[in-house]
Amino acid sequence: MFIRIPAQQFPFLTRLTETCSLYFLGTEKSQGMLALAISPNRRYLAISELVQEKPAITIYELSSVPCKKRKVLSAFDFPVQEFVSLAFSPDSKYLVAQTGPTESNLVYWMWEKQRMMAIVKADTQNSPIYQVSFNPQDNTQVCITGNGILKLFRYTEGTLKQTNFLRGELQNYLSHAWLSEDKVIAGTDMGKLYLFESGDQRWEMSIEPKEPPSEMHRETDGQQQALLPKVSAIAAYSKGFACSAGPGVVLLFEKLEEKEGYRESRAIRIPQDQWSSDPNQSDKQDIVCICFSPSEDTLLVSTSKNQLYIFSMASAEISKGESARFEYLHFPLHSSAVTGLDTCIRKPLVATCSLDKSVRIWNYETNTLDLYKEYQEEAYAISLHPSGLYVLVGFSDKLRLLNLLIDDIRAFKEFTVRGCRECAFSNGGHLFAAVNGNVVHIYSTNSFENVINLKGHNGKVRSVVWSADDYKLISCGTDGAVYEWNLLTGERESECVLKSCSYSGVAISPDAKIIFAVGSDQTIKEISNSSILNTIPTFDVAYTAVVVSHSGRMVFTGTSMGTIRSMKYPLPVHKEYNEYQAHAGPVTKISITADDQFLLTSAEDGCLMIWKVYDKEGRGSKPESKVPYAEEVLITKTDMEEKTQIMLELKTRVEELKMENEYQLRLKDMNYNEKMKELTEKFIQEIESLKTKTQVLIAEKEKMELQHQDKLSELMEKQGREVQDLESGNNQKLLLEYEKYQELQMKSQRMQEEYEKQLHEMEETKSQALEELTEYYEAKLHEKSTLLEEAQDDARQQLREFEETKKQIEEDEDREIQDIKIKYERRLREERESNLRLKGETGIMRKKFNSLQKEIEERSSDIETMKLEQQKLQGVIKSLEKDILGLKREIQERDETIQDKEKRIYDLKKKNQELEKFKFVLDYKIKELKKQIEPRENDIKAMKEQIQEMEGELERFHKQNTLLELNITELRRKLKATDREMHKERQKVSLVKQFKTDLHNCVGLIQEPKKLKEGIRDLYEKYVQKADMVEIVGVDTDLQQEYTRQREHLERNLATLKKKVVKESEIHRTDHVRIMQVGPGAGEGVPTALALERPRQISITLSGPTPRQLPSVGVLRLNLEEETERIIEMQRLEIKHLRDQIQEKEQVLAFQPLSGGKLPMLEQQRSPGSQSL
């Protein structure tokens, strides 16, 4: 969306989403712009300006880029000094303008043809007129308002006629707006609103003073009466209108639906400026103009301090009733003359100061305001350090060095230099010059010492400039002197004094050889070695500022008329320069950036302008080696610490919020899971009930289908009979219709013949009437012509008589001649008018005759079309009869289906009512259960603490139990091993005893060698066998190896299992803690977890055979496979037994209430398999 903004006297167009603007620099030699208007179709802009003290209206076409001048209205046939208000018509074809109070003419133009349509004197008492506007729906109606003036004019027959007359006391109407085609709202300087409908007053309202809440208690009643709110601006929108209500306040009014009138819906205030020295005064600005965007989503206002504020109407709709504040459109602007301007090298910054007591830092690359601060004193001069980190400002009381922090401008050092009108940093930044009257002080930037004082001027120093190497300083003043100072010695190297000129600006070439000076003598001088080399005239305008590009090829000057001139170096003697219309006041400062790409100008109109520098071919200057701009900023240590502290606090707060959110999410998950379970159960029940109902419905459906088939057969028989009856009846009807059709056809033929006869008769009568009329009027014309001839003869005779008696009675003769002339002229006019009327009547008769002929042709064509339609309708009748039969069948079928569906709907409604009752009962039960849950939640919280204590005790018991069980298992294994060894030893002893007895018996046969031999052989065969010996020896070695290998393997398994037990205990403990943190429902999982702890410990003992279970060396024929199968079977039985125990415990816990204070007892039962081990 585009808006138009008057920048002092020069308007510009800008888009709300952009910071750059399109300026209208006006006509050449323009002395300023007074009024502007934009067309409703947003295509044209009209500007009223003074060009060489003559008024002119320029109309621009906005659709083209750049905007072109479409028309210029400058030649006027009426006296005019200036146009104070302009307005376009709704169709943008007409323009209305109001002149100043001496003439007070209202002029109505068709501007595209530069034709004045009407002019009227709007006021005879020379009262000021403020606004003129068109009716938004009527090009011919215009409204003007002023001091005691509110008039409506309507354009008719080349004149503007007033259509209303005010009654009662006259008011000073400051503004008005059209609300509809016949309604106008107007505001006065006494804070009153008047609604006029068709020129008559219909509604009146007084606006109360709207003071900020902080100041309402300060002002007395008398002060409030003295400061009545002025309604200086009004703008209409679809819901009502917006108007100003005193300084810094805009009121929104909406139309009342019940009665005629409007009510106040919202007050919008200008916010207080926190960077101002007096924030309470920032909202004391008068509203100058109000406008809405075409979509009515944005409200824009301009103030008396040249500020622009914006307000979103969407926020007004959302937050109705709350206090609303405007916002700056882009950034705050200067409201008074800009007195200082400077740029730096390392950053794209521009520093400005103004008489509005503010210092502003701008970015000329992004076109934004970076820093801004207001002070108590006026600022006269400013200089920006080359690094862009410091700024030197000369105030009325002191000279201050300010630090440019990241978000503030803070004073660092003050110097006792009062009323410093000029200051400048050196190019290196190590020195700066400050002017105090006619003395130039040189200070060190590092030590802040006053290095040198340069004295020599007799008048005030107006400008100082440093050379590129910082060894020289050039100064000029009102005394007409230009001095070149050597800063090493503090003496003057050259001087040029011209007392007839008061210098205002000075510049130096890059090589420091030539000085350029401008002043009041309307020339620019080139000075070198104390002599003026060249003097170039300025052609009837005074130069106020001058700057030389760093390349030395261009010179730029600012004039007292606000224009900017650019010229090549060496300077041309003739008028060879480019002049640009820029400011509405004298240029105060001009500067160029270090890369010669941007020219910066400021003036007394409060504007800062940024110009892009191009050559003739449209190319910008490109430096050979472009240094990137610095991005460093200053920040104090305290600010940094505060920000880091705030960041840490925010981080901790974020972590706390995360924890809270996680906890809330967990609680919600638990609640949602419970609700999901309940809902799934309900849905399952409902599904089952619906399944049963569907089965019942299917059975009913089958019954209904059988009945339906029977009914269908009966209906088909009835339908056949009815169809036959209908066919016979329709045949009779068709015959009757055919007879009627033949009768109608005969009638239409008769009618056609009658119409043709009538037409023939009408033509004959019309031709006769025309002949009679022509004869009649020709006879009349002949009579009139004879009368004219007779009148002319009489006139000749009378003229002769008058000539004879002319000498005797001259006075009477003149009067009679004039009377006779007037009389005959009237007669001639009447005759001519009668001739014209007769010609018009003949033309009308011809038109009637032509229209009758056209009607005859149309009637004949209508007859043909009727015939075609008749044929079509016969075909349509036949098709419709077929459709009727089909539709009757469908109607019967649909009636039956509708009855079935109605029955089903009735059944479903009954079921729905029952379900709603059931739902109501369930909702009541749910509420009661929720009430019962609350005390249980308190019990659960108490149980959590007990559970944590018991968990600690359980952990200790589990550890002790595991240690004891391991000791018991080891002791059992040792005992079993000793029992086996004892059994083996007993076998050995019995075997030795038996061997001894057998040997003793053999010894008794020592006398008998044969029997002894046989006895020893029997002993050998009985106690000693070869295969057994070999096997025993082999088995003993293999068993020994297997025993050692199995023992090592089991020891490793035992170590790993111990580690797993420790880890699982830790995991179990963390699980318990997590379950306790979750909240409700945590107590349900505790018994199951405790019940599962025992099988883990038992499974550790049954993980594999111990070394004591392995057979010893003395055991014969050991079968390892049978042993392992036996162990596996025992472990399976143990696992099955433990699972049965877990299921029993879970069932017991599921039915056991949790309101008690104790956990269920754990019973460690040993399985038969474990006891056998």
PDB file of C-alpha atoms in Angstrom, residues 190 239 416 420 448 457 499 506 518 526 685 701 793 919 959 1046 1144:
ATOM      1  CA  MET A 190     -14.263  23.420  20.272  1.00  0.00           C
ATOM      2  CA  LYS A 239     -17.825   0.863  10.263  1.00  0.00           C
ATOM      3  CA  THR A 416      33.913  23.393  28.831  1.00  0.00           C
ATOM      4  CA  CYS A 420      30.068  25.075  20.045  1.00  0.00           C
ATOM      5  CA  PHE A 448      41.669  14.872  26.088  1.00  0.00           C
ATOM      6  CA  HIS A 457      39.341  35.288  13.314  1.00  0.00           C
ATOM      7  CA  LYS A 499      35.398  41.558   4.281  1.00  0.00           C
ATOM      8  CA  VAL A 506      34.756  25.608   3.148  1.00  0.00           C
ATOM      9  CA  VAL A 518      31.246  29.692  -0.424  1.00  0.00           C
ATOM     10  CA  GLU A 526      39.126  28.683  -5.516  1.00  0.00           C
ATOM     11  CA  GLN A 685     -18.980 -53.509  25.185  1.00  0.00           C
ATOM     12  CA  LYS A 701     -34.696 -57.653   7.601  1.00  0.00           C
ATOM     13  CA  ASP A 793     -40.532  46.433 -44.205  1.00  0.00           C
ATOM     14  CA  LYS A 919     -24.352 -42.111  29.026  1.00  0.00           C
ATOM     15  CA  LYS A 959      21.903 -58.529  49.193  1.00  0.00           C
ATOM     16  CA  GLN A1046      34.558 -77.177  33.512  1.00  0.00           C
ATOM     17  CA  GLU A1144      -0.630 -66.270  41.737  1.00  0.00           C
TER      18      GLU A1144
END
